Amino acid sequence: MRPATRPVFTLSPGAPWNRSPSNRACSPASPLGQARSPSPRGPLPRPNPIPPRQPGTPWQCGSSGTPPPIRWRSQPPTAPSTLSRIRRQSTRSNSVTPFIKMHGAGNDFIMFLQNDLGRFPLPATTIARLCHRRMGIGADGLIVVGKDPGGADFRMHYANSDGGEAEMCGNGARCAFALARAAGLVGDSGKFASSAGLHAGRMIDAGEVEVELTGWRDLDLEFDLPDVPWSGLGFCNTGVPHVVVQLPDTGALADLDLATWGPVLRRHARFGAAGCNANWAAVDPADGSVHLRTFERGVEDETLACGTGASATAVIMCLRGTRKSPVTVRTRSGEILVVSVESGTGRLHLRGPAVVSFTGEVDLDD
């Protein structure tokens, strides 16, 4: 039996091939617990949209100019080829499964269709192994898209990179909608379910999706904590809980030691045993956009974007009267998210990219 931390998988890079360094498709990334820097080259590239695909077959998102698939070995060169092993295994088990790697503004996910999985739900250990950035595919989370027994067009199942289930992920929801559309589960607009409730989604264009979140709850517009160096914190649950700290300027935000302060707020006793996600925001006076950095619960690291964090920040700033809807949020990756806050109805709309990074097949056997 092969080691559980060394899966066999074949990667089929998507188009275009010249990805930026922050789009970490096939290169080692920072270890867990270490902050990742944004791309110095501006917003992430946006490859071609997801094409249709028959269940059980590999995803294809390349073009005629796409290089051949990259095959990674988990055995020494003297062992049988990875491709031969996959072919043999596919004849005796359903463990080799097609996947698609996507990101929403740099917040990246391993995506599966539920019909492609031989077993569901996946064990937390398998999810953590696949999401590991050194010994797996690498991702902030894993998403399974399947039919919804409650009557929505589809259901999104989301887990963080530690394997734990989370109620909602805004950037992941946009990627899930794009995948469901490619799989024929939904059209250009429709309804989908998550553990947080029922949502609406619609395609804006080939690489842009808007989703309606379930609104907000547990709102606290201003409170202080005695053991942190900031005052006037805000709290808002937009599917998952978020604490928001507004800093005086973008320079203070850039200089913030988030690797130190992220875990402090994320696990603060004020937020109970489960803790919460921690956000720091600052307004750019040049264009009025909100710059945001987020330390995500379950990832236990800074992520390049957080959709529910952007939404919670927009809610707090709009209800405080410091911003007006729609709020433009610039993420750590440099990508833009747009949050519309309807204070009268409590509705939240999150708009942003949903992009294919690459596709492949992964052996899910432990």
CSV table of C-alpha atoms in Angstrom, one decimal:
chain,number,residue,atom,x,y,z
A,1,MET,CA,0.0,0.0,0.0
A,2,ARG,CA,1.4,3.4,-1.0
A,3,PRO,CA,1.8,6.1,1.7
A,4,ALA,CA,-1.4,8.0,2.4
A,5,THR,CA,0.3,11.3,1.9
A,6,ARG,CA,1.5,10.7,-1.6
A,7,PRO,CA,-1.5,10.4,-4.0
A,8,VAL,CA,-1.1,9.5,-7.7
A,9,PHE,CA,-2.6,12.0,-10.1
A,10,THR,CA,-2.2,13.3,-13.6
A,11,LEU,CA,-2.5,17.0,-14.3
A,12,SER,CA,-3.9,18.5,-17.5
A,13,PRO,CA,-3.0,22.2,-17.5
A,14,GLY,CA,-5.6,24.6,-18.7
A,15,ALA,CA,-5.3,27.5,-21.0
A,16,PRO,CA,-3.5,29.9,-21.0
A,17,TRP,CA,-0.3,28.1,-20.0
A,18,ASN,CA,1.5,31.3,-18.7
A,19,ARG,CA,0.0,31.4,-15.3
A,20,SER,CA,1.3,33.9,-12.7
A,21,PRO,CA,3.3,32.7,-9.7
A,22,SER,CA,0.3,33.1,-7.3
A,23,ASN,CA,-1.7,30.7,-9.4
A,24,ARG,CA,0.1,27.7,-7.9
A,25,ALA,CA,-1.1,25.0,-10.3
A,26,CYS,CA,1.9,22.7,-10.5
A,27,SER,CA,4.6,24.2,-8.3
A,28,PRO,CA,5.3,23.7,-4.5
A,29,ALA,CA,3.6,26.4,-2.4
A,30,SER,CA,4.3,27.7,1.0
A,31,PRO,CA,3.9,25.1,3.8
A,32,LEU,CA,0.7,25.2,6.0
A,33,GLY,CA,0.8,28.0,8.6
A,34,GLN,CA,3.1,30.3,6.5
A,35,ALA,CA,1.6,33.4,4.9
A,36,ARG,CA,1.6,33.5,1.2
A,37,SER,CA,2.4,36.7,-0.7
A,38,PRO,CA,0.2,38.0,-3.5
A,39,SER,CA,1.3,37.9,-7.1
A,40,PRO,CA,3.5,40.9,-8.0
A,41,ARG,CA,2.1,40.9,-11.5
A,42,GLY,CA,-1.4,42.0,-10.8
A,43,PRO,CA,-4.7,40.1,-11.0
A,44,LEU,CA,-4.7,36.4,-11.7
A,45,PRO,CA,-5.1,35.2,-15.3
A,46,ARG,CA,-8.5,33.9,-16.4
A,47,PRO,CA,-8.3,30.8,-18.6
A,48,ASN,CA,-11.1,29.5,-20.8
A,49,PRO,CA,-14.5,28.6,-19.3
A,50,ILE,CA,-15.3,25.1,-18.3
A,51,PRO,CA,-16.5,23.0,-21.3
A,52,PRO,CA,-19.2,20.4,-21.1
A,53,ARG,CA,-18.0,16.9,-20.0
A,54,GLN,CA,-19.5,13.4,-19.8
A,55,PRO,CA,-19.6,11.9,-16.2
A,56,GLY,CA,-16.6,9.7,-15.5
A,57,THR,CA,-14.3,11.2,-18.1
A,58,PRO,CA,-11.5,13.6,-17.4
A,59,TRP,CA,-12.1,17.3,-17.6
A,60,GLN,CA,-10.5,19.1,-20.6
A,61,CYS,CA,-9.8,22.8,-20.5
A,62,GLY,CA,-6.9,23.1,-22.8
A,63,SER,CA,-6.5,24.4,-26.3
A,64,SER,CA,-4.5,23.2,-29.3
A,65,GLY,CA,-1.5,25.0,-27.9
A,66,THR,CA,-1.7,23.4,-24.5
A,67,PRO,CA,1.4,21.4,-23.5
A,68,PRO,CA,0.9,17.6,-22.8
A,69,PRO,CA,-0.3,16.6,-19.3
A,70,ILE,CA,2.2,16.6,-16.5
A,71,ARG,CA,2.4,13.2,-14.8
A,72,TRP,CA,3.6,13.1,-11.2
A,73,ARG,CA,5.1,9.9,-9.8
A,74,SER,CA,4.7,8.6,-6.3
A,75,GLN,CA,7.0,5.7,-7.0
A,76,PRO,CA,10.8,5.6,-7.9
A,77,PRO,CA,11.7,5.6,-11.6
A,78,THR,CA,12.1,1.8,-11.5
A,79,ALA,CA,8.5,1.3,-10.6
A,80,PRO,CA,5.8,0.9,-13.3
A,81,SER,CA,4.7,4.2,-14.9
A,82,THR,CA,2.1,6.2,-13.1
A,83,LEU,CA,-0.1,6.1,-16.2
A,84,SER,CA,0.0,2.3,-16.4
A,85,ARG,CA,-0.8,2.1,-12.7
A,86,ILE,CA,-3.8,4.3,-13.1
A,87,ARG,CA,-5.0,2.3,-16.1
A,88,ARG,CA,-4.7,-0.9,-14.1
A,89,GLN,CA,-6.4,0.6,-11.0
A,90,SER,CA,-9.3,2.0,-13.1
A,91,THR,CA,-10.1,-1.5,-14.3
A,92,ARG,CA,-10.4,-2.9,-10.8
A,93,SER,CA,-11.8,0.0,-8.7
A,94,ASN,CA,-13.4,3.4,-8.9
A,95,SER,CA,-10.6,5.1,-7.0
A,96,VAL,CA,-9.2,7.1,-9.9
A,97,THR,CA,-11.5,10.1,-10.2
A,98,PRO,CA,-11.5,13.2,-12.5
A,99,PHE,CA,-11.2,16.5,-10.7
A,100,ILE,CA,-10.9,20.2,-11.7
A,101,LYS,CA,-8.9,22.8,-9.9
A,102,MET,CA,-10.5,26.2,-9.7
A,103,HIS,CA,-10.0,29.5,-7.9
A,104,GLY,CA,-12.1,32.5,-7.1
A,105,ALA,CA,-9.8,35.5,-6.9
A,106,GLY,CA,-7.0,33.3,-5.7
A,107,ASN,CA,-9.0,31.3,-3.2
A,108,ASP,CA,-8.4,27.9,-4.6
A,109,PHE,CA,-10.4,24.6,-4.6
A,110,ILE,CA,-10.3,21.0,-5.6
A,111,MET,CA,-13.6,20.3,-7.3
A,112,PHE,CA,-15.5,17.0,-7.8
A,113,LEU,CA,-18.8,16.0,-9.2
A,114,GLN,CA,-20.6,13.7,-6.7
A,115,ASN,CA,-21.5,11.3,-9.5
A,116,ASP,CA,-17.8,10.8,-10.2
A,117,LEU,CA,-17.0,9.7,-6.6
A,118,GLY,CA,-17.0,6.1,-5.7
A,119,ARG,CA,-17.7,7.1,-2.0
A,120,PHE,CA,-19.2,10.1,-0.5
A,121,PRO,CA,-18.7,11.9,1.7
A,122,LEU,CA,-14.9,11.8,1.5
A,123,PRO,CA,-13.1,11.2,4.8
A,124,ALA,CA,-11.6,14.2,6.5
A,125,THR,CA,-8.2,12.6,6.3
A,126,THR,CA,-8.5,12.2,2.5
A,127,ILE,CA,-9.6,15.9,2.1
A,128,ALA,CA,-6.7,17.1,4.2
A,129,ARG,CA,-4.3,14.9,2.2
A,130,LEU,CA,-5.5,16.2,-1.2
A,131,CYS,CA,-5.4,19.9,0.0
A,132,HIS,CA,-1.9,19.6,1.4
A,133,ARG,CA,0.3,22.0,-0.6
A,134,ARG,CA,3.4,19.9,-0.3
A,135,MET,CA,2.1,16.3,-0.5
A,136,GLY,CA,-1.2,16.7,-2.3
A,137,ILE,CA,-2.8,18.7,-5.1
A,138,GLY,CA,-2.9,21.8,-2.8
A,139,ALA,CA,-6.0,23.9,-2.1
A,140,ASP,CA,-7.7,26.1,0.5
A,141,GLY,CA,-10.7,23.7,0.4
A,142,LEU,CA,-12.5,20.9,-1.4
A,143,ILE,CA,-15.9,21.2,-3.0
A,144,VAL,CA,-18.3,18.4,-4.2
A,145,VAL,CA,-21.2,19.4,-6.5
A,146,GLY,CA,-24.2,17.1,-6.8
A,147,LYS,CA,-27.9,16.9,-7.0
A,148,ASP,CA,-29.9,18.4,-4.2
A,149,PRO,CA,-32.6,16.2,-2.6
A,150,GLY,CA,-34.5,19.4,-1.5
A,151,GLY,CA,-35.3,20.5,-5.0
A,152,ALA,CA,-32.6,23.1,-5.8
A,153,ASP,CA,-30.7,22.7,-9.0
A,154,PHE,CA,-27.7,21.4,-7.2
A,155,ARG,CA,-26.0,21.2,-3.8
A,156,MET,CA,-22.6,22.4,-2.9
A,157,HIS,CA,-20.7,20.4,-0.2
A,158,TYR,CA,-17.7,22.4,1.1
A,159,ALA,CA,-14.8,21.4,3.4
A,160,ASN,CA,-11.8,23.4,4.5
A,161,SER,CA,-8.2,22.2,3.9
A,162,ASP,CA,-8.1,20.6,7.3
A,163,GLY,CA,-10.9,18.3,6.3
A,164,GLY,CA,-13.6,19.9,8.4
A,165,GLU,CA,-16.9,20.8,6.9
A,166,ALA,CA,-17.9,24.5,6.7
A,167,GLU,CA,-21.3,25.9,6.1
A,168,MET,CA,-20.4,28.2,3.3
A,169,CYS,CA,-17.6,29.7,1.1
A,170,GLY,CA,-18.4,32.6,-1.1
A,171,ASN,CA,-15.6,32.2,-3.6
A,172,GLY,CA,-16.2,28.5,-3.6
A,173,ALA,CA,-19.9,29.0,-4.3
A,174,ARG,CA,-19.1,30.9,-7.5
A,175,CYS,CA,-16.7,28.1,-8.6
A,176,ALA,CA,-19.4,25.5,-7.7
A,177,PHE,CA,-22.0,27.3,-9.8
A,178,ALA,CA,-19.6,27.4,-12.8
A,179,LEU,CA,-18.9,23.7,-12.4
A,180,ALA,CA,-22.6,22.8,-12.1
A,181,ARG,CA,-23.4,24.8,-15.2
A,182,ALA,CA,-20.7,22.9,-17.1
A,183,ALA,CA,-22.1,19.6,-15.9
A,184,GLY,CA,-25.6,20.5,-17.0
A,185,LEU,CA,-27.0,20.7,-13.5
A,186,VAL,CA,-28.0,24.4,-13.9
A,187,GLY,CA,-28.4,26.9,-16.6
A,188,ASP,CA,-27.1,30.5,-16.7
A,189,SER,CA,-29.1,31.2,-13.5
A,190,GLY,CA,-30.6,29.0,-10.9
A,191,LYS,CA,-30.8,27.9,-7.2
A,192,PHE,CA,-28.4,25.9,-5.2
A,193,ALA,CA,-28.1,24.7,-1.6
A,194,SER,CA,-25.4,24.6,1.0
A,195,SER,CA,-25.2,23.9,4.7
A,196,ALA,CA,-25.9,27.6,5.2
A,197,GLY,CA,-29.2,27.5,3.2
A,198,LEU,CA,-30.5,28.2,-0.2
A,199,HIS,CA,-28.7,30.5,-2.6
A,200,ALA,CA,-29.2,32.0,-6.1
A,201,GLY,CA,-26.5,32.2,-8.8
A,202,ARG,CA,-26.0,33.5,-12.3
A,203,MET,CA,-23.3,33.6,-14.9
A,204,ILE,CA,-22.2,37.1,-15.8
A,205,ASP,CA,-19.7,36.1,-18.5
A,206,ALA,CA,-17.2,33.3,-19.2
A,207,GLY,CA,-15.2,33.9,-16.1
A,208,GLU,CA,-17.5,35.9,-13.8
A,209,VAL,CA,-20.3,34.6,-11.5
A,210,GLU,CA,-22.6,36.3,-9.0
A,211,VAL,CA,-24.1,34.5,-6.1
A,212,GLU,CA,-26.7,35.5,-3.6
A,213,LEU,CA,-25.7,34.6,0.0
A,214,THR,CA,-28.2,33.8,2.8
A,215,GLY,CA,-27.9,37.3,4.2
A,216,TRP,CA,-26.3,38.1,7.6
A,217,ARG,CA,-26.9,37.4,11.2
A,218,ASP,CA,-25.3,37.8,14.7
A,219,LEU,CA,-24.4,41.4,13.8
A,220,ASP,CA,-22.3,43.5,16.2
A,221,LEU,CA,-21.2,46.7,14.6
A,222,GLU,CA,-18.8,47.8,17.3
A,223,PHE,CA,-17.1,46.2,20.3
A,224,ASP,CA,-13.7,46.2,21.9
A,225,LEU,CA,-11.4,43.4,23.1
A,226,PRO,CA,-9.1,44.2,26.0
A,227,ASP,CA,-6.1,42.2,24.8
A,228,VAL,CA,-5.8,43.3,21.1
A,229,PRO,CA,-4.3,46.7,19.9
A,230,TRP,CA,-7.4,47.8,18.0
A,231,SER,CA,-10.8,49.2,19.0
A,232,GLY,CA,-14.2,49.3,17.3
A,233,LEU,CA,-14.2,45.7,16.0
A,234,GLY,CA,-17.2,44.4,14.1
A,235,PHE,CA,-18.7,40.9,13.9
A,236,CYS,CA,-21.0,39.5,11.2
A,237,ASN,CA,-22.0,36.0,10.2
A,238,THR,CA,-22.4,35.7,6.4
A,239,GLY,CA,-22.8,31.9,6.3
A,240,VAL,CA,-19.7,31.6,8.5
A,241,PRO,CA,-18.6,33.9,11.4
A,242,HIS,CA,-16.2,36.8,10.7
A,243,VAL,CA,-14.6,39.4,13.0
A,244,VAL,CA,-13.6,42.6,11.1
A,245,VAL,CA,-10.9,45.1,12.1
A,246,GLN,CA,-10.8,48.4,10.2
A,247,LEU,CA,-7.4,49.9,10.0
A,248,PRO,CA,-6.6,53.6,9.4
A,249,ASP,CA,-5.0,53.2,6.0
A,250,THR,CA,-3.8,50.7,3.4
A,251,GLY,CA,-0.2,51.1,4.6
A,252,ALA,CA,-1.1,49.8,8.0
A,253,LEU,CA,-2.9,46.9,6.4
A,254,ALA,CA,0.2,46.0,4.2
A,255,ASP,CA,2.5,46.1,7.3
A,256,LEU,CA,0.2,44.0,9.5
A,257,ASP,CA,1.8,40.9,10.9
A,258,LEU,CA,-1.1,38.7,10.1
A,259,ALA,CA,0.8,35.4,10.8
A,260,THR,CA,0.9,36.6,14.4
A,261,TRP,CA,-2.4,38.3,14.9
A,262,GLY,CA,-4.5,36.1,12.7
A,263,PRO,CA,-4.4,33.1,15.1
A,264,VAL,CA,-5.0,35.5,18.1
A,265,LEU,CA,-8.3,36.8,16.8
A,266,ARG,CA,-9.3,33.5,15.0
A,267,ARG,CA,-9.2,31.6,18.4
A,268,HIS,CA,-10.2,34.4,20.7
A,269,ALA,CA,-12.3,33.3,23.7
A,270,ARG,CA,-14.9,35.9,22.7
A,271,PHE,CA,-15.9,33.7,19.7
A,272,GLY,CA,-16.3,30.4,21.6
A,273,ALA,CA,-14.6,27.1,21.0
A,274,ALA,CA,-15.1,27.1,17.2
A,275,GLY,CA,-13.6,30.5,16.8
A,276,CYS,CA,-14.1,32.6,13.7
A,277,ASN,CA,-12.5,34.0,10.6
A,278,ALA,CA,-10.4,37.2,11.1
A,279,ASN,CA,-10.4,40.1,8.7
A,280,TRP,CA,-8.5,43.4,8.5
A,281,ALA,CA,-9.7,46.1,6.1
A,282,ALA,CA,-8.7,49.6,5.0
A,283,VAL,CA,-10.2,52.0,2.6
A,284,ASP,CA,-8.1,53.2,-0.4
A,285,PRO,CA,-8.8,57.0,-0.6
A,286,ALA,CA,-7.8,57.0,-4.3
A,287,ASP,CA,-10.7,55.0,-5.5
A,288,GLY,CA,-12.8,54.2,-2.4
A,289,SER,CA,-12.2,50.5,-2.7
A,290,VAL,CA,-11.8,48.3,0.5
A,291,HIS,CA,-8.5,46.4,0.7
A,292,LEU,CA,-8.9,43.2,2.7
A,293,ARG,CA,-6.8,40.5,4.3
A,294,THR,CA,-8.3,37.4,5.8
A,295,PHE,CA,-7.0,34.7,8.1
A,296,GLU,CA,-9.4,31.7,7.5
A,297,ARG,CA,-10.6,29.3,10.1
A,298,GLY,CA,-10.0,25.7,8.9
A,299,VAL,CA,-7.3,26.8,6.5
A,300,GLU,CA,-5.4,28.3,9.5
A,301,ASP,CA,-3.5,30.7,7.2
A,302,GLU,CA,-4.0,33.8,5.2
A,303,THR,CA,-5.8,33.2,2.0
A,304,LEU,CA,-5.6,35.2,-1.2
A,305,ALA,CA,-9.3,36.0,-1.0
A,306,CYS,CA,-12.4,35.3,1.1
A,307,GLY,CA,-15.8,35.9,-0.3
A,308,THR,CA,-17.8,35.6,3.0
A,309,GLY,CA,-15.1,37.8,4.6
A,310,ALA,CA,-15.5,40.4,1.9
A,311,SER,CA,-19.3,40.2,2.4
A,312,ALA,CA,-19.1,40.6,6.2
A,313,THR,CA,-16.7,43.6,5.8
A,314,ALA,CA,-19.1,45.2,3.3
A,315,VAL,CA,-22.1,44.7,5.6
A,316,ILE,CA,-20.4,46.2,8.6
A,317,MET,CA,-19.0,49.2,6.6
A,318,CYS,CA,-22.4,49.9,4.9
A,319,LEU,CA,-24.4,49.7,8.1
A,320,ARG,CA,-21.8,51.9,9.9
A,321,GLY,CA,-22.3,54.4,7.0
A,322,THR,CA,-18.6,54.5,6.0
A,323,ARG,CA,-19.3,52.8,2.6
A,324,LYS,CA,-22.2,52.6,0.2
A,325,SER,CA,-23.4,49.6,-1.7
A,326,PRO,CA,-22.1,48.1,-3.9
A,327,VAL,CA,-18.7,47.8,-2.2
A,328,THR,CA,-15.6,47.1,-4.3
A,329,VAL,CA,-13.2,44.8,-2.3
A,330,ARG,CA,-9.6,44.4,-3.4
A,331,THR,CA,-8.4,41.0,-2.2
A,332,ARG,CA,-4.8,39.9,-1.3
A,333,SER,CA,-4.4,38.4,-4.8
A,334,GLY,CA,-5.2,41.8,-6.4
A,335,GLU,CA,-8.5,40.5,-7.8
A,336,ILE,CA,-11.7,42.5,-7.3
A,337,LEU,CA,-14.9,41.3,-5.6
A,338,VAL,CA,-18.0,43.3,-5.6
A,339,VAL,CA,-20.5,43.0,-2.8
A,340,SER,CA,-24.0,44.4,-2.9
A,341,VAL,CA,-25.7,44.9,0.4
A,342,GLU,CA,-29.5,45.4,0.6
A,343,SER,CA,-30.1,46.7,4.1
A,344,GLY,CA,-33.8,46.7,3.7
A,345,THR,CA,-34.1,43.0,2.7
A,346,GLY,CA,-30.9,41.6,4.2
A,347,ARG,CA,-29.8,40.2,0.9
A,348,LEU,CA,-26.2,39.9,-0.1
A,349,HIS,CA,-24.8,39.5,-3.6
A,350,LEU,CA,-21.2,38.5,-4.2
A,351,ARG,CA,-19.7,39.0,-7.7
A,352,GLY,CA,-16.3,37.9,-8.8
A,353,PRO,CA,-14.2,35.5,-10.9
A,354,ALA,CA,-14.6,31.7,-11.1
A,355,VAL,CA,-11.6,30.4,-13.0
A,356,VAL,CA,-10.2,27.0,-14.1
A,357,SER,CA,-6.6,26.4,-13.1
A,358,PHE,CA,-6.1,22.9,-14.4
A,359,THR,CA,-7.7,19.5,-14.5
A,360,GLY,CA,-6.6,15.9,-13.8
A,361,GLU,CA,-7.3,12.6,-12.2
A,362,VAL,CA,-6.6,11.6,-8.6
A,363,ASP,CA,-6.4,8.3,-6.9
A,364,LEU,CA,-8.6,8.6,-3.8
A,365,ASP,CA,-7.5,5.3,-2.2
A,366,ASP,CA,-5.7,5.7,1.1
